[in-house]
Short mmCIF file of C-alpha atoms and ligand atoms in Angstrom, two decimals:
data_model
loop_
_atom_site.label_atom_id
_atom_site.label_comp_id
_atom_site.label_asym_id
_atom_site.label_seq_id
_atom_site.Cartn_x
_atom_site.Cartn_y
_atom_site.Cartn_z
CA MET A 201 -10.49 37.35 -8.20
CA VAL A 202 -9.80 36.52 -11.83
CA LEU A 203 -9.50 32.81 -12.62
CA GLU A 204 -7.23 31.50 -15.36
CA ILE A 205 -9.20 29.11 -17.56
CA ASP A 206 -7.59 26.59 -19.92
CA PHE A 207 -9.82 24.05 -21.64
CA LYS A 208 -6.78 22.05 -22.76
CA VAL A 209 -5.94 21.35 -19.12
CA ARG A 210 -9.55 20.33 -18.52
CA GLU A 211 -9.52 17.93 -21.46
CA MET A 212 -6.15 16.51 -20.53
CA LEU A 213 -7.16 15.78 -16.93
CA ALA A 214 -10.56 14.40 -17.91
CA GLN A 215 -8.87 12.11 -20.40
CA LYS A 216 -6.20 10.93 -17.96
CA ALA A 217 -8.91 10.27 -15.35
CA GLU A 218 -11.07 8.47 -17.94
CA GLY A 219 -14.03 10.86 -17.64
CA GLU A 220 -14.41 10.48 -13.85
CA PRO A 221 -14.51 14.26 -13.09
CA TYR A 222 -17.74 14.63 -15.13
CA ILE A 223 -19.62 12.08 -12.98
CA CYS A 224 -19.23 14.28 -9.89
CA TYR A 225 -22.34 16.30 -8.91
CA GLN A 226 -20.55 18.43 -6.32
CA CYS A 227 -22.23 17.24 -3.11
CA GLY A 228 -19.05 17.75 -1.06
CA THR A 229 -19.19 14.41 0.81
CA CYS A 230 -15.60 13.72 -0.25
CA THR A 231 -14.29 16.92 1.30
CA VAL A 232 -15.96 16.40 4.67
CA SER A 233 -15.11 12.70 4.83
CA CYS A 234 -11.43 13.16 3.84
CA LEU A 235 -9.25 11.69 6.58
CA LEU A 236 -7.05 14.78 6.28
CA ASN A 237 -9.98 17.24 6.39
CA PRO A 238 -9.60 20.23 6.03
CA GLU A 239 -6.25 19.88 4.22
CA ILE A 240 -7.57 18.73 0.83
CA PRO A 241 -10.58 20.50 -0.77
CA VAL A 242 -11.50 17.45 -2.86
CA ARG A 243 -14.83 18.77 -4.21
CA LYS A 244 -13.26 22.07 -5.25
CA VAL A 245 -10.35 20.33 -6.96
CA ILE A 246 -12.81 18.32 -9.05
CA ARG A 247 -14.92 21.41 -9.76
CA ASN A 248 -11.85 23.21 -11.04
CA ILE A 249 -11.18 20.35 -13.46
CA GLN A 250 -14.80 20.50 -14.68
CA LEU A 251 -14.50 24.24 -15.31
CA GLY A 252 -10.99 24.21 -16.75
CA VAL A 253 -9.53 26.40 -14.00
CA VAL A 254 -5.76 26.21 -14.22
CA PRO A 255 -4.81 24.34 -11.08
CA LYS A 256 -2.33 25.13 -8.32
CA TYR A 257 -2.96 21.80 -6.58
CA SER A 258 -0.10 21.90 -4.08
CA GLU A 259 -2.44 20.20 -1.57
CA ILE A 260 -2.66 17.12 -3.83
CA TRP A 261 0.76 15.96 -2.64
CA LYS A 262 -0.52 15.66 0.93
CA CYS A 263 -3.10 13.04 -0.10
CA ILE A 264 -2.29 9.64 1.43
CA THR A 265 -4.42 7.88 -1.24
CA CYS A 266 -6.46 6.09 1.44
CA ASN A 267 -9.52 6.29 -0.86
CA TYR A 268 -11.82 6.94 2.11
CA CYS A 269 -13.37 9.78 0.09
CA GLY A 270 -13.97 7.45 -2.86
CA ALA A 271 -15.66 4.88 -0.63
CA MET A 272 -18.02 7.57 0.71
CA CYS A 273 -18.90 9.19 -2.65
CA PRO A 274 -22.60 8.62 -3.43
CA ARG A 275 -21.88 8.81 -7.19
CA GLY A 276 -19.12 6.20 -7.11
CA VAL A 277 -16.59 8.64 -8.56
CA ASP A 278 -13.10 7.10 -8.73
CA ILE A 279 -11.53 10.00 -6.85
CA SER A 280 -8.14 8.29 -6.46
CA LYS A 281 -7.92 8.07 -10.27
CA ILE A 282 -8.64 11.80 -10.56
CA LEU A 283 -6.09 12.74 -7.91
CA ARG A 284 -3.38 10.61 -9.50
CA SER A 285 -4.09 12.05 -12.93
CA ILE A 286 -3.30 15.46 -11.44
CA ARG A 287 0.02 14.16 -10.13
CA VAL A 288 0.85 12.76 -13.58
CA MET A 289 0.08 16.14 -15.15
CA LEU A 290 2.12 18.00 -12.54
CA TYR A 291 5.06 15.65 -13.08
CA GLU A 292 4.87 16.28 -16.83
CA GLU A 293 4.95 20.02 -16.08
CA LYS A 294 7.94 19.47 -13.75
CA GLN A 295 6.04 20.68 -10.70
CA VAL A 296 7.02 18.08 -8.11
CA PRO A 297 7.72 18.75 -4.42
CA GLU A 298 11.34 18.35 -3.39
CA GLY A 299 10.68 15.26 -1.22
CA PHE A 300 9.08 13.32 -4.06
CA ASN A 301 11.81 14.28 -6.52
CA GLU A 302 14.48 13.16 -4.09
CA ILE A 303 12.86 9.75 -3.56
CA LEU A 304 12.41 9.30 -7.29
CA TRP A 305 16.13 9.80 -7.84
CA THR A 306 16.93 7.41 -5.00
CA VAL A 307 14.90 4.72 -6.79
CA TYR A 308 16.65 5.54 -10.09
CA GLU A 309 20.05 5.17 -8.53
CA ASN A 310 19.53 2.25 -6.13
CA GLY A 311 16.47 0.28 -7.22
CA ASN A 312 14.79 1.08 -3.90
CA PRO A 313 13.57 4.23 -2.10
CA LEU A 314 15.78 3.68 0.96
CA GLY A 315 19.07 4.26 -0.88
CA SER A 316 20.31 0.82 0.26
CA SER A 317 22.66 -1.45 -1.62
CA LYS A 318 21.07 -3.88 -4.11
CA ARG A 319 23.44 -6.58 -2.83
CA GLU A 320 21.95 -6.27 0.67
CA ARG A 321 18.36 -6.86 -0.46
CA PHE A 322 18.34 -10.53 0.53
CA SER A 323 20.74 -10.41 3.47
CA TRP A 324 17.79 -11.34 5.73
CA ALA A 325 17.61 -14.71 3.96
CA SER A 326 21.29 -15.73 3.88
CA ASP A 327 20.63 -18.91 5.90
CA LEU A 328 17.36 -19.85 4.16
CA LYS A 329 17.04 -22.27 1.26
CA PHE A 330 14.89 -21.43 -1.77
CA SER A 331 13.74 -23.40 -4.76
CA ASP A 332 14.83 -22.56 -8.36
CA LYS A 333 11.53 -23.90 -9.71
CA PRO A 334 9.12 -22.73 -7.03
CA GLU A 335 5.46 -23.41 -6.53
CA VAL A 336 5.31 -19.95 -4.93
CA LEU A 337 7.40 -16.89 -5.77
CA LEU A 338 7.67 -14.53 -2.80
CA TYR A 339 8.06 -10.88 -3.91
CA THR A 340 9.41 -9.16 -0.82
CA CYS A 341 9.13 -5.32 -1.30
CA CYS A 342 11.85 -2.78 -0.48
CA LEU A 343 10.76 -1.78 3.01
CA SER A 344 10.42 -5.38 4.23
CA SER A 345 13.76 -6.40 2.72
CA TYR A 346 15.87 -3.66 4.27
CA ASP A 347 14.05 -2.82 7.54
CA LYS A 348 15.46 -5.02 10.31
CA ARG A 349 12.17 -5.22 12.18
CA LEU A 350 10.15 -6.08 9.06
CA GLN A 351 12.59 -8.80 8.03
CA ASN A 352 11.01 -10.85 10.82
CA VAL A 353 7.75 -10.89 8.83
CA LEU A 354 9.56 -12.28 5.76
CA ARG A 355 11.42 -14.93 7.74
CA SER A 356 8.28 -16.00 9.61
CA LEU A 357 6.38 -16.25 6.33
CA VAL A 358 9.05 -18.37 4.64
CA ASN A 359 9.25 -20.67 7.69
CA ILE A 360 5.46 -21.12 7.82
CA LEU A 361 5.21 -21.80 4.08
CA GLN A 362 8.06 -24.31 4.12
CA ALA A 363 6.64 -26.03 7.23
CA ALA A 364 3.42 -26.46 5.23
CA GLY A 365 5.44 -28.16 2.48
CA VAL A 366 5.36 -25.25 -0.01
CA GLU A 367 8.31 -24.83 -2.41
CA VAL A 368 9.23 -21.13 -2.09
CA GLY A 369 11.42 -19.08 -4.42
CA VAL A 370 12.63 -15.47 -4.56
CA LEU A 371 13.97 -13.34 -7.41
CA GLY A 372 17.23 -12.51 -5.66
CA GLU A 373 19.24 -9.87 -7.52
CA ARG A 374 16.53 -9.51 -10.18
CA GLU A 375 14.03 -8.13 -7.64
CA SER A 376 13.84 -4.34 -7.47
CA CYS A 377 11.38 -1.68 -6.35
CA CYS A 378 7.79 -2.43 -7.42
CA GLY A 379 7.41 1.25 -8.36
CA ASP A 380 4.83 2.28 -5.74
CA VAL A 381 6.43 5.64 -4.98
CA VAL A 382 7.13 6.18 -8.71
CA TYR A 383 3.42 5.58 -9.40
CA HIS A 384 2.43 8.18 -6.82
CA THR A 385 4.92 10.72 -8.14
CA GLY A 386 3.30 10.45 -11.56
CA GLU A 387 6.46 9.40 -13.45
CA ASP A 388 4.73 7.05 -15.87
CA TYR A 389 7.67 6.29 -18.20
CA PHE A 390 9.88 5.10 -15.36
CA LEU A 391 6.98 3.12 -13.91
CA GLU A 392 6.50 1.37 -17.23
CA GLU A 393 10.18 0.40 -17.33
CA ILE A 394 10.03 -0.96 -13.77
CA ALA A 395 6.82 -2.89 -14.46
CA LEU A 396 8.20 -4.53 -17.61
CA ASN A 397 11.49 -5.49 -15.91
CA ASN A 398 9.76 -6.99 -12.87
CA ALA A 399 7.19 -8.85 -14.94
CA SER A 400 9.93 -10.30 -17.15
CA ALA A 401 11.95 -11.50 -14.12
CA ILE A 402 8.85 -13.13 -12.60
CA GLU A 403 7.79 -14.80 -15.86
CA ASP A 404 11.30 -16.25 -16.31
CA MET A 405 10.95 -18.11 -13.00
CA LYS A 406 7.57 -19.61 -13.99
CA PRO A 407 6.01 -19.98 -10.51
CA ASN A 408 2.43 -21.22 -10.11
CA VAL A 409 1.57 -18.16 -8.05
CA VAL A 410 3.20 -14.90 -6.88
CA ILE A 411 2.64 -13.82 -3.30
CA THR A 412 3.40 -10.40 -1.88
CA VAL A 413 3.81 -9.19 1.70
CA SER A 414 2.86 -5.65 0.70
CA PRO A 415 -0.66 -4.63 -0.33
CA HIS A 416 0.97 -1.86 -2.39
CA VAL A 417 2.92 -4.39 -4.48
CA TYR A 418 -0.23 -6.52 -4.69
CA HIS A 419 -2.26 -3.57 -6.00
CA LEU A 420 0.38 -2.63 -8.57
CA PHE A 421 0.83 -6.18 -9.88
CA LYS A 422 -2.91 -6.82 -10.11
CA ASN A 423 -4.37 -3.50 -11.17
CA VAL A 424 -1.61 -1.19 -12.44
CA TYR A 425 1.04 -3.28 -14.26
CA PRO A 426 -1.53 -4.57 -16.83
CA LYS A 427 -2.08 -0.95 -17.96
CA TYR A 428 1.64 -0.77 -18.82
CA GLY A 429 1.71 -4.02 -20.80
CA ALA A 430 3.15 -5.96 -17.84
CA GLU A 431 0.28 -8.26 -16.88
CA LEU A 432 1.45 -11.41 -15.10
CA SER A 433 0.34 -14.76 -16.51
CA MET A 434 -0.02 -16.42 -13.08
CA PRO A 435 -2.27 -15.46 -10.14
CA VAL A 436 -1.06 -12.78 -7.72
CA MET A 437 -2.07 -13.19 -4.08
CA HIS A 438 -1.37 -11.34 -0.87
CA HIS A 439 0.18 -13.68 1.69
CA VAL A 440 -2.97 -13.68 3.86
CA GLU A 441 -5.01 -14.99 0.92
CA TYR A 442 -2.51 -17.76 0.23
CA LEU A 443 -2.21 -18.73 3.90
CA ALA A 444 -6.01 -18.79 4.26
CA GLU A 445 -6.14 -21.27 1.37
CA LEU A 446 -3.49 -23.41 3.08
CA LEU A 447 -5.56 -23.29 6.27
CA ASP A 448 -8.73 -24.36 4.46
CA SER A 449 -6.95 -27.24 2.75
CA GLY A 450 -5.48 -28.46 6.06
CA ARG A 451 -1.83 -27.87 5.05
CA LEU A 452 -1.44 -25.03 7.57
CA LYS A 453 -1.87 -25.85 11.28
CA THR A 454 -2.07 -22.96 13.73
CA GLY A 455 -1.12 -23.13 17.41
CA LYS A 456 -2.22 -21.50 20.67
CA LEU A 457 -1.85 -17.92 21.91
CA ASN A 458 -3.78 -16.34 24.76
CA LYS A 459 -4.11 -12.75 23.61
CA LYS A 460 -6.79 -10.15 22.90
CA VAL A 461 -6.10 -8.69 19.46
CA THR A 462 -7.63 -6.40 16.88
CA TYR A 463 -7.04 -6.13 13.13
CA HIS A 464 -6.33 -3.04 11.05
CA ASP A 465 -7.39 -3.34 7.37
CA PRO A 466 -4.64 -1.78 5.20
CA CYS A 467 -6.26 0.53 2.59
CA TYR A 468 -4.67 -1.17 -0.43
CA LEU A 469 -5.62 -4.66 0.72
CA GLY A 470 -9.11 -3.86 2.00
CA ARG A 471 -10.70 -0.78 0.50
CA TYR A 472 -8.94 -1.05 -2.89
CA ASN A 473 -8.98 -4.84 -3.31
CA GLY A 474 -11.72 -6.19 -1.06
CA VAL A 475 -9.57 -8.61 0.98
CA PHE A 476 -11.28 -8.49 4.36
CA GLU A 477 -12.05 -12.03 5.50
CA ALA A 478 -8.78 -13.93 4.85
CA PRO A 479 -6.77 -12.15 7.59
CA ARG A 480 -9.63 -12.47 10.07
CA SER A 481 -10.02 -16.20 9.37
CA LEU A 482 -6.29 -16.73 10.05
CA ILE A 483 -6.33 -14.76 13.30
CA GLU A 484 -9.46 -16.50 14.54
CA ALA A 485 -7.97 -19.92 13.72
CA VAL A 486 -5.41 -19.41 16.49
CA ASP A 487 -6.58 -21.20 19.64
CA GLY A 488 -6.90 -18.84 22.62
CA VAL A 489 -7.08 -15.60 20.63
CA GLU A 490 -9.85 -13.17 21.56
CA PHE A 491 -10.58 -11.11 18.44
CA VAL A 492 -12.17 -7.69 18.73
CA GLU A 493 -13.09 -5.23 15.95
CA MET A 494 -12.31 -1.52 16.09
CA GLU A 495 -15.04 1.03 15.38
CA HIS A 496 -13.78 1.55 11.81
CA ASN A 497 -13.22 -1.69 9.94
CA ARG A 498 -13.41 -3.26 6.48
CA MET A 499 -14.53 -0.62 3.86
CA ASP A 500 -14.72 1.93 6.66
CA THR A 501 -11.15 1.31 7.83
CA LEU A 502 -8.94 4.24 8.81
CA CYS A 503 -5.40 4.64 7.45
CA CYS A 504 -1.81 4.48 8.70
CA GLY A 505 -0.96 7.70 6.82
CA GLY A 506 1.84 6.09 4.77
CA GLY A 507 0.22 5.73 1.33
CA GLY A 508 0.63 7.98 -1.72
CA GLY A 509 4.33 8.42 -0.95
CA GLY A 510 3.56 9.70 2.57
CA ILE A 511 5.86 7.20 4.26
CA TRP A 512 8.87 8.51 2.33
CA THR A 513 8.17 12.25 2.39
CA GLU A 514 7.57 13.46 5.96
CA ASN A 515 3.86 14.08 5.48
CA LYS A 516 3.25 15.96 8.74
CA GLU A 517 -0.49 16.34 8.13
CA ALA A 518 -0.86 12.53 8.04
CA ARG A 519 0.33 12.06 11.63
CA GLY A 520 -3.11 12.84 13.00
CA VAL A 521 -4.50 10.01 10.86
CA THR A 522 -1.95 7.57 12.30
CA ARG A 523 -2.73 8.70 15.83
CA ASN A 524 -6.50 8.39 15.43
CA ARG A 525 -6.10 4.74 14.48
CA LEU A 526 -3.81 3.98 17.42
CA ASP A 527 -6.38 5.56 19.75
CA GLU A 528 -8.98 3.14 18.38
CA VAL A 529 -6.73 0.19 19.24
CA ALA A 530 -6.42 1.51 22.78
CA GLU A 531 -10.19 2.01 23.02
CA VAL A 532 -10.87 -1.70 22.43
CA GLU A 533 -8.07 -2.58 24.90
CA ALA A 534 -6.33 -4.92 22.46
CA GLU A 535 -3.01 -6.43 23.55
CA ALA A 536 -1.76 -6.39 19.95
CA MET A 537 -2.61 -4.54 16.75
CA VAL A 538 -2.46 -7.02 13.90
CA THR A 539 -2.20 -5.90 10.29
CA ALA A 540 -0.88 -7.11 6.93
CA CYS A 541 1.21 -4.31 5.43
CA PRO A 542 4.82 -3.22 5.96
CA TYR A 543 3.90 0.47 5.60
CA CYS A 544 1.24 0.13 8.30
CA ILE A 545 3.61 -1.62 10.71
CA ARG A 546 6.34 0.98 10.20
CA MET A 547 3.97 3.99 10.49
CA PHE A 548 2.08 2.70 13.53
CA GLU A 549 5.17 1.45 15.37
CA ASP A 550 6.97 4.77 14.96
CA GLU A 551 4.01 6.85 16.13
CA ASN A 552 3.25 4.37 18.92
CA LYS A 553 6.67 5.04 20.45
CA ILE A 554 5.87 8.75 20.59
CA MET A 555 2.35 8.25 21.93
CA GLY A 556 3.51 5.82 24.61
CA TYR A 557 1.06 2.98 23.97
CA THR A 558 2.55 -0.38 24.88
CA PHE A 559 0.71 -2.74 22.51
CA PRO A 560 2.88 -4.18 19.71
CA VAL A 561 2.04 -3.80 16.01
CA ILE A 562 2.47 -7.14 14.25
CA ASP A 563 1.72 -8.85 10.95
CA VAL A 564 -0.84 -11.67 10.64
CA VAL A 565 2.11 -13.96 9.87
CA GLU A 566 3.70 -13.09 13.19
CA ILE A 567 0.63 -13.99 15.22
CA LEU A 568 0.59 -17.37 13.44
CA SER A 569 4.31 -17.78 14.08
CA GLN A 570 3.97 -16.85 17.77
CA SER A 571 1.15 -19.36 18.19
CA MET A 572 3.54 -22.04 16.90
CA GLY A 573 6.31 -21.02 19.30
CA GLY A 574 8.23 -18.70 16.93
CA ARG A 575 8.72 -14.90 16.90
S1 LIG B 814 -18.51 12.92 -2.99
FE1 LIG B 814 -18.46 12.29 -5.16
S2 LIG B 814 -20.15 13.41 -6.15
FE2 LIG B 814 -19.81 14.37 -4.15
S3 LIG B 814 -18.39 16.09 -4.59
FE3 LIG B 814 -17.13 14.35 -4.04
S4 LIG B 814 -16.62 13.30 -5.97
FE4 LIG B 814 -18.34 14.71 -6.37
S1 LIG B 815 -7.64 9.64 -0.64
FE1 LIG B 815 -7.76 9.98 1.59
S2 LIG B 815 -6.35 11.70 2.00
FE2 LIG B 815 -6.74 11.65 -0.22
S3 LIG B 815 -8.41 13.09 -0.53
FE3 LIG B 815 -9.35 11.06 -0.28
S4 LIG B 815 -9.80 10.81 1.93
FE4 LIG B 815 -8.41 12.59 1.66
#
């Protein structure tokens, strides 16, 4: 076989990935630990970059960006940065799978990847009252805003915050997609535009803190927007972090719920951002709850299969990943799977229906709400 070598491609990818490919010493741990193994030959992909082999890389689009491989790498290579740099290069070369291109255009046209009306974004909150000069700005995310089941998480969160005396605000018509799927398609110019618009809308409201229900929004605001000149001047917190602070300060009072539950660490909250203890402290603060860990937890958590654009693009290979996690919930005989991410809830609920398990998948906020007599 004759390989096509192009050193310009090698330099371009190494530059986009900030030198990470050259740290790799080719042990292969990433390939064998990949949650989609054997779909993505991670070691070989990196070797090809090192050698300047012109890539085909169609398998890159299957990656659910769980970063399990990165957590296992003995050299600490930022593999997710390398894999995204390939997507950016492929986008620049106009080599994008149909599903990703379609979703990108849906975001262009509607401001969200669901193709829903902008006017409907806050229909879930028509009877709620918000502050114009809030202590806390709640950034809702597209999936939570438009998905009827996930709207319950938003409503429960607002109710709990307001019951604790917190002044809550929302962006209303100025809120749009955070750009998560745009980021994973590699369309950097559009992402920059989204980041600058969102940051400007948030800054205009001048909240003390921004809280997000989605770990994907959280990750973008904290770690990605600053690279596009859209760094926020106030702290960004995931709702579990903010609620844990309210609990510590005595402003949040939990109730009672007799249930055996387990917690699934979402990749972008846990593995990417190190938020492991806040959700556990909230769950364990509920009187009557029996908390049990699954085999894989914290840095070693498994994945729902919805990251990297997977939730929007019918990533068939990722279904096994979703199923493996649901099996772990069943193994510990939990009566509820608690998590803190709208993608996780949607992915696990959908697959749960097919698998026939009867335990519900709920957000940390919902277990708090149920303990206080709500939904
Ligand atoms: S685990 Fe790390 S060092 Fe080993 S092949 Fe993969 S990226 Fe390279
Ligand atoms: S991020 Fe996850 S799916 Fe992607 S290559 Fe690494 S382990 Fe595999």
